[in-house]
JSON list of C-alpha atoms in Angstrom, two decimals:
[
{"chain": "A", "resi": 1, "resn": "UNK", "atom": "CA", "xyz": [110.51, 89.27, 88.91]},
{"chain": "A", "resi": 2, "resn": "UNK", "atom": "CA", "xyz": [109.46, 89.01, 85.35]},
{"chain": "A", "resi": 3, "resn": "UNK", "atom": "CA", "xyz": [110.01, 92.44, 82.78]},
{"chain": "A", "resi": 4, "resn": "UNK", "atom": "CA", "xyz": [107.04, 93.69, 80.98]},
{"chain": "A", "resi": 5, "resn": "UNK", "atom": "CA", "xyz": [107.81, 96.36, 78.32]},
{"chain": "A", "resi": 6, "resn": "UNK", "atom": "CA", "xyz": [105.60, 98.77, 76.12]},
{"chain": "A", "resi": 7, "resn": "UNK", "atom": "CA", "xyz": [106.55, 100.87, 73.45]},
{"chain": "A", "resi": 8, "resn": "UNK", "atom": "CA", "xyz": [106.21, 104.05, 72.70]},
{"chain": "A", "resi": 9, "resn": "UNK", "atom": "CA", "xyz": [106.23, 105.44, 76.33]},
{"chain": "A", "resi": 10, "resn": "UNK", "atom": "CA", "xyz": [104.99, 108.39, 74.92]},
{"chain": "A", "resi": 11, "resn": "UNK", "atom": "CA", "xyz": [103.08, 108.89, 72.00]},
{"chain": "A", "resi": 12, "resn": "UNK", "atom": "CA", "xyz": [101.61, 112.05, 70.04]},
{"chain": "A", "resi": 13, "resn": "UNK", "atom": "CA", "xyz": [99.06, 112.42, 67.15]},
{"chain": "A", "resi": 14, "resn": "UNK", "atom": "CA", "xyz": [96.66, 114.29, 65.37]},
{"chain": "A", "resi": 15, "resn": "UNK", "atom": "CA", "xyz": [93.02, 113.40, 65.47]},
{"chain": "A", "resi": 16, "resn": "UNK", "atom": "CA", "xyz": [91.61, 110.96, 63.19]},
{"chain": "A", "resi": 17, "resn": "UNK", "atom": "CA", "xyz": [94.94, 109.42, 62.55]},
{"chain": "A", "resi": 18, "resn": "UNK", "atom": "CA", "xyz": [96.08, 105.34, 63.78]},
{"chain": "A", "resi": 19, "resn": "UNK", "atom": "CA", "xyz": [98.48, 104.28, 66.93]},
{"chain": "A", "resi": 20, "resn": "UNK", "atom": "CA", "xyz": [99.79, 101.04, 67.58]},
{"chain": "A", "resi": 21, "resn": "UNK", "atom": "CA", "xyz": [101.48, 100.72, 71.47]},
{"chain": "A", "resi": 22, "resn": "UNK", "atom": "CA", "xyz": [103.19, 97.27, 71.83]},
{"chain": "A", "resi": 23, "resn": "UNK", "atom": "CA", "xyz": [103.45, 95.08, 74.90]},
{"chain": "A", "resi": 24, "resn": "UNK", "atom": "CA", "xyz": [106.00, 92.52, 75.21]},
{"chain": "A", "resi": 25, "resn": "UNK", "atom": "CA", "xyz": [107.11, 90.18, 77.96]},
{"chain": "A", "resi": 26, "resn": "UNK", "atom": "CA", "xyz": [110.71, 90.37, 77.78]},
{"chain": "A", "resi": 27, "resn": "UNK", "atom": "CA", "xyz": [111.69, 86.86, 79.86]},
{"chain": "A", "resi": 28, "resn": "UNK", "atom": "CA", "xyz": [108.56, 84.89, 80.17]},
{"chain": "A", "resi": 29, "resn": "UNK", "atom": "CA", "xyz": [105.78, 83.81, 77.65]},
{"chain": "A", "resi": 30, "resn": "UNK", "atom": "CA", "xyz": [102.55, 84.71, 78.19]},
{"chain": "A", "resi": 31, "resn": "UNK", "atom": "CA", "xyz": [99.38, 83.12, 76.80]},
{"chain": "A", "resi": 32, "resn": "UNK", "atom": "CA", "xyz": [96.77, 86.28, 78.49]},
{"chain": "A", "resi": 33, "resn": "UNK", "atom": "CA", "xyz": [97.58, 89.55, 78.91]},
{"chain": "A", "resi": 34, "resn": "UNK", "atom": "CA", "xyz": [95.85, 92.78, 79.63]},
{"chain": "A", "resi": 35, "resn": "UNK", "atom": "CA", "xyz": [95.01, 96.05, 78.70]},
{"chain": "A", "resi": 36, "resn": "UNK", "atom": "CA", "xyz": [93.89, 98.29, 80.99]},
{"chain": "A", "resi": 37, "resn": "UNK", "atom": "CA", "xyz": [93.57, 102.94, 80.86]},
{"chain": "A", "resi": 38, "resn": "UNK", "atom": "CA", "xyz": [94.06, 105.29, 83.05]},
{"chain": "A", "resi": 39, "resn": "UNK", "atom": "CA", "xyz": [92.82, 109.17, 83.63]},
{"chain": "A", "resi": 40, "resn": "UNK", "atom": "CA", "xyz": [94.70, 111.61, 85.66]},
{"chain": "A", "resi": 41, "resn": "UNK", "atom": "CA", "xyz": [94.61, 110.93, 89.31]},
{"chain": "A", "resi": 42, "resn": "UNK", "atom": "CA", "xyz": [92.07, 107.84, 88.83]},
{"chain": "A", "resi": 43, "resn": "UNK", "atom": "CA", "xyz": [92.31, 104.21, 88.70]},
{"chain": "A", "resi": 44, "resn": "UNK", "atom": "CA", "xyz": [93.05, 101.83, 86.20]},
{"chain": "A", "resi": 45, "resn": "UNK", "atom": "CA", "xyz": [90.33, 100.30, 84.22]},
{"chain": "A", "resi": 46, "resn": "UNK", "atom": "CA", "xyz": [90.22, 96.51, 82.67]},
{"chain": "A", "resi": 47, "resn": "UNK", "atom": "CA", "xyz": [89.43, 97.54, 79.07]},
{"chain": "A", "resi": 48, "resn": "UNK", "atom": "CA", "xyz": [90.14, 94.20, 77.16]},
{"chain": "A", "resi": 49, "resn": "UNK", "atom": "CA", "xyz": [91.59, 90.57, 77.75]},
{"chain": "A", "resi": 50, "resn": "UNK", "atom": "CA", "xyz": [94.58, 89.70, 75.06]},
{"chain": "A", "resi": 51, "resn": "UNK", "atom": "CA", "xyz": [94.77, 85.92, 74.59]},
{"chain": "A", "resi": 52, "resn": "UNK", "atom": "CA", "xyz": [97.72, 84.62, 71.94]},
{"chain": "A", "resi": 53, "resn": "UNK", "atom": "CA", "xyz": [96.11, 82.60, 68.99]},
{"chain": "A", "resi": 54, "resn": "UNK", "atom": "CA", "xyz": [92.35, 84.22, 69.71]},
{"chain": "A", "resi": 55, "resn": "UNK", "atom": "CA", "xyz": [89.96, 87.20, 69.74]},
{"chain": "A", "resi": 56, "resn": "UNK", "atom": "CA", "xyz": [90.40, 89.90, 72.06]},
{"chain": "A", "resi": 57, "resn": "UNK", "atom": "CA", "xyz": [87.67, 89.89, 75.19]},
{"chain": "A", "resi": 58, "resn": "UNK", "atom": "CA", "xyz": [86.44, 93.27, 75.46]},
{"chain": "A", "resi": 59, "resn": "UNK", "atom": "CA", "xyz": [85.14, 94.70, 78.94]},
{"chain": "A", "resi": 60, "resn": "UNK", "atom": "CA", "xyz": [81.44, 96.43, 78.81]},
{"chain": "A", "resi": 61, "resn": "UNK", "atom": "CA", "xyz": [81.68, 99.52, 77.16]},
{"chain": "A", "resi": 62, "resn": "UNK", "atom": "CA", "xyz": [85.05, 99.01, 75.49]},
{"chain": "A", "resi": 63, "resn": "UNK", "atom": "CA", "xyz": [84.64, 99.43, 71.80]},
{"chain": "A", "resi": 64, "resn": "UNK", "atom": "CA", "xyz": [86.73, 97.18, 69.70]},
{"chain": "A", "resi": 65, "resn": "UNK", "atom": "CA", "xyz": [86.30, 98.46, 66.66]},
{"chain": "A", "resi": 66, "resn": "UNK", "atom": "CA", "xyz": [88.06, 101.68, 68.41]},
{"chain": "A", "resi": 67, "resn": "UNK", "atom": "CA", "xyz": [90.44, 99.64, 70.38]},
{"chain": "A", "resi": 68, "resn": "UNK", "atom": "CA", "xyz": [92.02, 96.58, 68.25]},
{"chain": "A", "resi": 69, "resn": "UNK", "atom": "CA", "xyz": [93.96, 94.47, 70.21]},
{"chain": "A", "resi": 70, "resn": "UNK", "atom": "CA", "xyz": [96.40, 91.15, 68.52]},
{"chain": "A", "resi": 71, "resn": "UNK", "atom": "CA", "xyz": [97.87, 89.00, 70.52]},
{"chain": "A", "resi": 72, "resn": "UNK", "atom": "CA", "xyz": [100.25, 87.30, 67.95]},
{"chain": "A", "resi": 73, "resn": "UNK", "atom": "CA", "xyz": [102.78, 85.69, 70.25]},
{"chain": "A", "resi": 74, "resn": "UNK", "atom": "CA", "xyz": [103.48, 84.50, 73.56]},
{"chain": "A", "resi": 75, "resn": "UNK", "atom": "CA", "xyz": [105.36, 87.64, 74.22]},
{"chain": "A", "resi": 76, "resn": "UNK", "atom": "CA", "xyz": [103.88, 90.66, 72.50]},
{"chain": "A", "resi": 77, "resn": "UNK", "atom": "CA", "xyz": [100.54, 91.68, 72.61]},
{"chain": "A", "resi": 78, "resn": "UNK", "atom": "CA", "xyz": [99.71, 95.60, 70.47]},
{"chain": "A", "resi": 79, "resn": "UNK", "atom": "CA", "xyz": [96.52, 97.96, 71.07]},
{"chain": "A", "resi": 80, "resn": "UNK", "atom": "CA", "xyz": [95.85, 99.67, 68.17]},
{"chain": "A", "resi": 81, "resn": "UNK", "atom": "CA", "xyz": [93.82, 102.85, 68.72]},
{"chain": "A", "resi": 82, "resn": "UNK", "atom": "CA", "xyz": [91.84, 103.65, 65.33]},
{"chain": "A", "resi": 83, "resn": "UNK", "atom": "CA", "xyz": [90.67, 106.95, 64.50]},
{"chain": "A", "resi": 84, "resn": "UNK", "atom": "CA", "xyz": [92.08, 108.79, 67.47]},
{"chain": "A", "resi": 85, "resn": "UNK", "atom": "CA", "xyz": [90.41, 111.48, 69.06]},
{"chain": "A", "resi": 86, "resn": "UNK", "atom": "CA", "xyz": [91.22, 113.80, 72.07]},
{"chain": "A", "resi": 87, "resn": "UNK", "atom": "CA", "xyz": [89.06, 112.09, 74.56]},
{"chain": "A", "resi": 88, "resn": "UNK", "atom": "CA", "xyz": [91.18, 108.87, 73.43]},
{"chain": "A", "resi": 89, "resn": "UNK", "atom": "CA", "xyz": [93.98, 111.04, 75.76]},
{"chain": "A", "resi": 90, "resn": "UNK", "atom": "CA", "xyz": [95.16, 108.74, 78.30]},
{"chain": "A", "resi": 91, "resn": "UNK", "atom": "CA", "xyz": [98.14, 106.78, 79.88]},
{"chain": "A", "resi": 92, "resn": "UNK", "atom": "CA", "xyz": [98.04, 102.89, 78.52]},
{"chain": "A", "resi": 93, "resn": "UNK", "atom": "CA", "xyz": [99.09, 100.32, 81.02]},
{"chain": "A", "resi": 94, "resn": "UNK", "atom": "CA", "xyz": [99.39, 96.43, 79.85]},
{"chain": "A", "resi": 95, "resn": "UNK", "atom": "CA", "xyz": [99.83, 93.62, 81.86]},
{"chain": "A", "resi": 96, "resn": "UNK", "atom": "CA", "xyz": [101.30, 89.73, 81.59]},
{"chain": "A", "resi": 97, "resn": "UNK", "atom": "CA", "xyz": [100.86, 86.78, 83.46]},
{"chain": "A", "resi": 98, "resn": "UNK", "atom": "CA", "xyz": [103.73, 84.70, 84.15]},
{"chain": "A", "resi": 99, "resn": "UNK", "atom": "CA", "xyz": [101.87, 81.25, 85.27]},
{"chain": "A", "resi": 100, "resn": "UNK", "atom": "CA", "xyz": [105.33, 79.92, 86.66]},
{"chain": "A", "resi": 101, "resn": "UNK", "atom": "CA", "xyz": [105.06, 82.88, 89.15]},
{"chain": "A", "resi": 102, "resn": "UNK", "atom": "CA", "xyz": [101.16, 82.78, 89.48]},
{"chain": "A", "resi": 103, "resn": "UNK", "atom": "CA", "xyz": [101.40, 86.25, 88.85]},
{"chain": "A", "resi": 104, "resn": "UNK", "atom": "CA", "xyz": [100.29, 89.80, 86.46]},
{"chain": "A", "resi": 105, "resn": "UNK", "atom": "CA", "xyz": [103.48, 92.05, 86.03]},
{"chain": "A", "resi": 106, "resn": "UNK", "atom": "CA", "xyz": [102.82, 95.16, 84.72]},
{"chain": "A", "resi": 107, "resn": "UNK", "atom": "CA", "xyz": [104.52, 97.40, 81.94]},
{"chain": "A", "resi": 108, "resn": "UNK", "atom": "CA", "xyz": [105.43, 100.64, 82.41]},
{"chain": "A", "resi": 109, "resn": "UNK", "atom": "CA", "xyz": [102.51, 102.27, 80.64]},
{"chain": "A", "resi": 110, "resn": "UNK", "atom": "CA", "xyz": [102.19, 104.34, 77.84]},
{"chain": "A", "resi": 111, "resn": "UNK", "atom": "CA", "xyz": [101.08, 107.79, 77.41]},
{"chain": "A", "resi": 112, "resn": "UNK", "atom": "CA", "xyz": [99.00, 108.77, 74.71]},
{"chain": "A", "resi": 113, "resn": "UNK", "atom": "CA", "xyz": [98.06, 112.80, 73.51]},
{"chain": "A", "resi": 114, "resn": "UNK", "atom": "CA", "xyz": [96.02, 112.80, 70.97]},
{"chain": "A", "resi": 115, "resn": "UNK", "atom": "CA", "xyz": [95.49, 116.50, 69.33]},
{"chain": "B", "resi": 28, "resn": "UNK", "atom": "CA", "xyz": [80.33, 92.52, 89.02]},
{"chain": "B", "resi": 29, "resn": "UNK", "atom": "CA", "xyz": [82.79, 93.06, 91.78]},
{"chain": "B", "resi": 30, "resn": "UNK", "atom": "CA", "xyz": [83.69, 96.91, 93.22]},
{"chain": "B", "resi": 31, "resn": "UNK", "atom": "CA", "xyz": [86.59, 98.29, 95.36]},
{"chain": "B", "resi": 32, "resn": "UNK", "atom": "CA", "xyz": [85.84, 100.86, 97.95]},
{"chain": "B", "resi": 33, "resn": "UNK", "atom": "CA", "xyz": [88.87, 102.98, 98.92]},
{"chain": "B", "resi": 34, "resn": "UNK", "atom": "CA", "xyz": [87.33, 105.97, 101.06]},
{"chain": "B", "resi": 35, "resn": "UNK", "atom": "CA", "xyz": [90.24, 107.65, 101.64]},
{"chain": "B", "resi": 36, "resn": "UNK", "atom": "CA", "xyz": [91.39, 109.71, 98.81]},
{"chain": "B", "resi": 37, "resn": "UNK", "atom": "CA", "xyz": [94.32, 110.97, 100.87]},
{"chain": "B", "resi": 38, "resn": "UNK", "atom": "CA", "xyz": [96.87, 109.98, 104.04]},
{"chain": "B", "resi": 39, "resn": "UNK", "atom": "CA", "xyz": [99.54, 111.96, 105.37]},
{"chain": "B", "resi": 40, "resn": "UNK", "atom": "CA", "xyz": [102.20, 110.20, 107.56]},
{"chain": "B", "resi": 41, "resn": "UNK", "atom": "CA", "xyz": [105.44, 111.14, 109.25]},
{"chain": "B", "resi": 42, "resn": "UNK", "atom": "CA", "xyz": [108.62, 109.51, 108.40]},
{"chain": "B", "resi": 43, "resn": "UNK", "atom": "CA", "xyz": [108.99, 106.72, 110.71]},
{"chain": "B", "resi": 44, "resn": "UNK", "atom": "CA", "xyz": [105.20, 106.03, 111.72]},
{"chain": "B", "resi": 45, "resn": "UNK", "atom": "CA", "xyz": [102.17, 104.05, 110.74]},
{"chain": "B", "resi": 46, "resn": "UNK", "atom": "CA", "xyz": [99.85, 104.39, 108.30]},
{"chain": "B", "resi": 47, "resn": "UNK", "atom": "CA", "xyz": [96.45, 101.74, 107.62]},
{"chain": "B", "resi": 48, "resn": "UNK", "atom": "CA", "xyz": [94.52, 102.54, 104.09]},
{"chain": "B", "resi": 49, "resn": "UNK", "atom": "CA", "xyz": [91.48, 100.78, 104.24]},
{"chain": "B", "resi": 50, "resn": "UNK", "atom": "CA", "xyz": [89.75, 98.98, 101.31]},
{"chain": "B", "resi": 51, "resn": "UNK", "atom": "CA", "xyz": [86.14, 97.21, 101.25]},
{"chain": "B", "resi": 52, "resn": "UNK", "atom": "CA", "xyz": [84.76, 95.38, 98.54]},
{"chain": "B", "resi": 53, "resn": "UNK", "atom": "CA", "xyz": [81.67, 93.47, 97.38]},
{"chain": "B", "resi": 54, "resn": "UNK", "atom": "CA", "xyz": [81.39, 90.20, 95.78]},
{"chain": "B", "resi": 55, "resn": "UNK", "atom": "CA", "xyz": [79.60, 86.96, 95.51]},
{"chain": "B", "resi": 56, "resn": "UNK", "atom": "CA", "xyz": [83.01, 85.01, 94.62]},
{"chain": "B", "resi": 57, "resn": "UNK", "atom": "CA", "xyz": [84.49, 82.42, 97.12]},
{"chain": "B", "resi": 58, "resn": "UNK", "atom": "CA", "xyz": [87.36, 81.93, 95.70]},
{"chain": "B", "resi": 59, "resn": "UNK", "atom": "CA", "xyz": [89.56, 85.01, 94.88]},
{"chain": "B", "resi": 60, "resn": "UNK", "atom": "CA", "xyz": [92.55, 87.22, 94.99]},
{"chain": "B", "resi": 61, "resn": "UNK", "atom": "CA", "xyz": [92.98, 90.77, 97.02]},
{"chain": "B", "resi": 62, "resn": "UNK", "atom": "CA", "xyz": [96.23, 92.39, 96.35]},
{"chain": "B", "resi": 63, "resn": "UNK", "atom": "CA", "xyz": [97.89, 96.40, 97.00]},
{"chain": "B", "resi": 64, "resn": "UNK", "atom": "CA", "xyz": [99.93, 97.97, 94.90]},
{"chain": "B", "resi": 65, "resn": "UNK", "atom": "CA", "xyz": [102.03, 100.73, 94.61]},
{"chain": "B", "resi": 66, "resn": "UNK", "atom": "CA", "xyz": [102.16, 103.58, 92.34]},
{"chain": "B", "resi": 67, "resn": "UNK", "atom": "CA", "xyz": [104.50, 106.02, 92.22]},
{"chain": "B", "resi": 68, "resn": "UNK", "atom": "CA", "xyz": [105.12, 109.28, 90.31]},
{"chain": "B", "resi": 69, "resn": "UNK", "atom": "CA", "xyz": [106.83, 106.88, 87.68]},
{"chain": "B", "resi": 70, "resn": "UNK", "atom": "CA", "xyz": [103.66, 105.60, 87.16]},
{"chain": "B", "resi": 71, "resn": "UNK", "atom": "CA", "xyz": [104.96, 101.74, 86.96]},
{"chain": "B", "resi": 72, "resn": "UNK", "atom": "CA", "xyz": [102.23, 99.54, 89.14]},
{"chain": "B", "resi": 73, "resn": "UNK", "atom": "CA", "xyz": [104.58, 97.32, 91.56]},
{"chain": "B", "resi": 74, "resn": "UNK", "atom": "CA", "xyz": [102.58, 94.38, 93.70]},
{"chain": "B", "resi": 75, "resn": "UNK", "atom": "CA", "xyz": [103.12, 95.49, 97.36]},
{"chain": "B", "resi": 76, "resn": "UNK", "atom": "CA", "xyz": [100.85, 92.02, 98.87]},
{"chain": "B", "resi": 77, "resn": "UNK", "atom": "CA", "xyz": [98.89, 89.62, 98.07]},
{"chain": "B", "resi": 78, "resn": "UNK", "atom": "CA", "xyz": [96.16, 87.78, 99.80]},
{"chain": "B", "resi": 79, "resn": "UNK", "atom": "CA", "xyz": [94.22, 84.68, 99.13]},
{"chain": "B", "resi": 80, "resn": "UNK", "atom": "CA", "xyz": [90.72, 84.97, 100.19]},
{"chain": "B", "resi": 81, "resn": "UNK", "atom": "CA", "xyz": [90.61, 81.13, 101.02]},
{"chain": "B", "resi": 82, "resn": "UNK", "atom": "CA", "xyz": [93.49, 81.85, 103.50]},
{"chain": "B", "resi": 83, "resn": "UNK", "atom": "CA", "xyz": [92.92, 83.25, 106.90]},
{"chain": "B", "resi": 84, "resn": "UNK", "atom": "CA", "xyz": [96.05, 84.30, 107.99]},
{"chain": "B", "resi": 85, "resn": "UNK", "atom": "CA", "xyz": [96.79, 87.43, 107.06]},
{"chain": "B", "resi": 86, "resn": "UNK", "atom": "CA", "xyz": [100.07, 88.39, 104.33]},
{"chain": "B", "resi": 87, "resn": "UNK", "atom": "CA", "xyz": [102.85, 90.30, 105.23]},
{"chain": "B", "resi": 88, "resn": "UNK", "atom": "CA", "xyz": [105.64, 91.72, 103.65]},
{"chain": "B", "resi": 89, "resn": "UNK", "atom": "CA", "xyz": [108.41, 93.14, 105.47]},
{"chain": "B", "resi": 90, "resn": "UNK", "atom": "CA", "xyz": [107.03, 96.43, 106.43]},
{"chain": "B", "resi": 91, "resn": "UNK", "atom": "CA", "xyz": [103.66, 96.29, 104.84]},
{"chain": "B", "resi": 92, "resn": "UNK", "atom": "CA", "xyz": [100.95, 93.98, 106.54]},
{"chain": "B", "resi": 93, "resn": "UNK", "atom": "CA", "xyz": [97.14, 93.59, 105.95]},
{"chain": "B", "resi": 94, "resn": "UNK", "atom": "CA", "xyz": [94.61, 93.17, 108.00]},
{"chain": "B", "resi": 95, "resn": "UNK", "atom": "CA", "xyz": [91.74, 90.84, 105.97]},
{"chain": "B", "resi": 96, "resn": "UNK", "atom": "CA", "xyz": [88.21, 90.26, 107.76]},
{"chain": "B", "resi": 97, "resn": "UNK", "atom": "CA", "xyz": [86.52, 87.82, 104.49]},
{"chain": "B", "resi": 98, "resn": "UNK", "atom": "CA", "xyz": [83.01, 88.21, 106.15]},
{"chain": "B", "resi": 99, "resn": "UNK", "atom": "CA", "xyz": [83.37, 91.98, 106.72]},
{"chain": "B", "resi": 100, "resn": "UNK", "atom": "CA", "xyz": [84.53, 92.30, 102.47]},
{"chain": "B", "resi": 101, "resn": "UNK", "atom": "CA", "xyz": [87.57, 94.21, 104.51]},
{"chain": "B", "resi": 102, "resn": "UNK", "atom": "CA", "xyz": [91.14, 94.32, 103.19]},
{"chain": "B", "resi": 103, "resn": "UNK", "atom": "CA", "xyz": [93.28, 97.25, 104.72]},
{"chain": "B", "resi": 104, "resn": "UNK", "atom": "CA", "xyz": [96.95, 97.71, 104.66]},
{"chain": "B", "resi": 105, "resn": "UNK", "atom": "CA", "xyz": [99.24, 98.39, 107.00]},
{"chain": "B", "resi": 106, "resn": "UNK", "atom": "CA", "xyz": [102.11, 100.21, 106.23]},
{"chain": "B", "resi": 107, "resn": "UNK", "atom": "CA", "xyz": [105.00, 100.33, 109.24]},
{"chain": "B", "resi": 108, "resn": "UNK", "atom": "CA", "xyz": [107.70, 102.53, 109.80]},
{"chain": "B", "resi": 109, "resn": "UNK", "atom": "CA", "xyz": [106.74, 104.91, 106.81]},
{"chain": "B", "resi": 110, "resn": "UNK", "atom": "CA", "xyz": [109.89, 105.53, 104.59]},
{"chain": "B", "resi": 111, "resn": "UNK", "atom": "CA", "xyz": [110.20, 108.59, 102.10]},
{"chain": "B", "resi": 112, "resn": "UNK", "atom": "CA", "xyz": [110.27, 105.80, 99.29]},
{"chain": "B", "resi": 113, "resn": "UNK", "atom": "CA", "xyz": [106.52, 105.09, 100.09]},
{"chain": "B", "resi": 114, "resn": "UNK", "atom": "CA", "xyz": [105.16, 107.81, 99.08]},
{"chain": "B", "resi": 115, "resn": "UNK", "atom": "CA", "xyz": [103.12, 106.85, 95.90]},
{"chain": "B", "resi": 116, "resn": "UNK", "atom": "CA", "xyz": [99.45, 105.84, 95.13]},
{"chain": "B", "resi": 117, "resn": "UNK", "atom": "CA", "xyz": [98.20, 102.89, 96.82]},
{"chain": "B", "resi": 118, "resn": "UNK", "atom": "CA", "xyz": [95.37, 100.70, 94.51]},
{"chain": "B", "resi": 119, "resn": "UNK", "atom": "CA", "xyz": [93.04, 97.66, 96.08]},
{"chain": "B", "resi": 120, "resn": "UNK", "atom": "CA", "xyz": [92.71, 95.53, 93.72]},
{"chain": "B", "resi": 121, "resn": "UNK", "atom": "CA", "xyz": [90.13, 92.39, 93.84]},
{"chain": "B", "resi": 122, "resn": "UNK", "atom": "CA", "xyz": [91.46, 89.55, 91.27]},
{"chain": "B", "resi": 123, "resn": "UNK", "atom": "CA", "xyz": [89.66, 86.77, 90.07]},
{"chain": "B", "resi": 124, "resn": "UNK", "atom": "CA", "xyz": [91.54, 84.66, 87.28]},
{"chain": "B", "resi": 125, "resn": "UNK", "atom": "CA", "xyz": [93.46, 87.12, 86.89]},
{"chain": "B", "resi": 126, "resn": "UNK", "atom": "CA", "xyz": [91.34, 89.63, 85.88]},
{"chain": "B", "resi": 127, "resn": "UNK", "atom": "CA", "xyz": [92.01, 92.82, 88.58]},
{"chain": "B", "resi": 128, "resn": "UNK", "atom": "CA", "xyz": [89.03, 95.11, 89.76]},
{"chain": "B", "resi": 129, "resn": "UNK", "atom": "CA", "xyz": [91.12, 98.37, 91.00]},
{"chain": "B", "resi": 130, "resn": "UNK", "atom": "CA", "xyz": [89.46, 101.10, 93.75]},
{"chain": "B", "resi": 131, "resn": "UNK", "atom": "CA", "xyz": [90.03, 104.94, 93.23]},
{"chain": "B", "resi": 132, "resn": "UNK", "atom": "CA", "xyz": [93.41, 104.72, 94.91]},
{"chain": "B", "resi": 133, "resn": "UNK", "atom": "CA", "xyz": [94.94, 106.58, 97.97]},
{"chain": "B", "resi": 134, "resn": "UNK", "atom": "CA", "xyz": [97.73, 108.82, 97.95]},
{"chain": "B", "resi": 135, "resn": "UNK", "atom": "CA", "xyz": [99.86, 108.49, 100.08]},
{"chain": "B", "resi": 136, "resn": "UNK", "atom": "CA", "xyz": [102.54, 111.03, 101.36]},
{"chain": "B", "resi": 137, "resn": "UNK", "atom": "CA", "xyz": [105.41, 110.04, 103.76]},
{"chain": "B", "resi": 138, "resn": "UNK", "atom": "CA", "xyz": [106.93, 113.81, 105.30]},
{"chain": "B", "resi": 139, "resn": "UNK", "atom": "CA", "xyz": [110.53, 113.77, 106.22]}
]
């Protein structure tokens, strides 16, 4: 199956300071991808829609002035967390569809401590 | 809006047996996408089945069937001759144009 990638896999920072977690598809292109955040122990929750060439679709609830998301090329889509605070603490999962495949492959997340 | 039920927050299974996780879900789509996947302590989400709601057989894959009743809004999973390897949390996930709805999960815990 396609490889979906993110870096950092792990990522610390003080409060009130900028991070930028990249997705890429590493053998496909991919017009839509996804961002999506997890808590401990829960599920994962849709928080935007990353299109290539246009604006970010933000789920209800999902600020994007917090949460900037560009979607530059077929193959890398970045969140950029602004202004991070504590409760921004979470594990970061993107996601890519491969249309030849009809199919969302996931990356392998990225976890995020902010202090 | 769609939702995903998952009502069991935990299953225990021996090595060797069967397990079902049951998932229910609401929606006023007729066209649509159920899938399970797999999440182990790695945390990586790997597709496990998928089902398309327009078909009425139901998927399987190798060890891991589903059982999918459209007019009950019932998709459970099946998993058969439970290896140590499945351990992991299992998410329902409703899709529609690709856009995934996921339940609270189940964890699942295969004992040697």
């Amino acid at each position: 199956g396609a490889v979906v990638s993110q870096h950092p896999s792990w990522v610390i920072c003080k409060s009130g300071t900028s991070v930028k977690i990249e997705c890429r598809s590493l053998d496909f292109q991919a017009t839509t991808m996804f961002w999506y955040r997890q808590f401990p122990k829960q599920s994962l929750m849709l928080m935007a829609t990353s299109n290539e060439g246009s604006k970010a679709t933000y789920e209800q609830g999902v600020e994007k002035d917090k949460f900037l998301i560009n979607h530059a090329s077929l193959t890398l889509s970045t969140l950029t967390v602004t202004s991070a605070h504590p409760e921004d603490s979470s594990f970061y999962i993107c996601s890519a569809i491969d249309i030849s495949y009809n199919e969302q492959f996931f990356g392998p997340g990225t976890r995020l401590t902010v202090l | 809006a769609q939702t995903v039920t998952q009502s069991q927050p935990e299953m225990s299974v021996q090595e060797a047996e069967t397990v079902t996780l049951s998932c229910t879900y609401d929606t006023s789509e007729n066209n649509y996408y159920l899938f399970w996947y797999k999440q182990p302590p790695s945390r990586q989400m790997i597709l496990v089945i998928r089902q398309e709601a327009y078909k009425q057989q139901n998927a399987t894959e190798n060890r891991f069937s589903v059982n999918f009743q459209k007019a009950a809004k019932s998709f459970s999973l099946k998993i058969s001759d439970s290896q140590l390897g499945d351990t992991a949390m299992y998410f329902c996930a409703f899709g529609n144009d690709y856009k995934l709805s996921f339940g609270a999960g189940t964890t699942v815990t295969v004992r040697a």
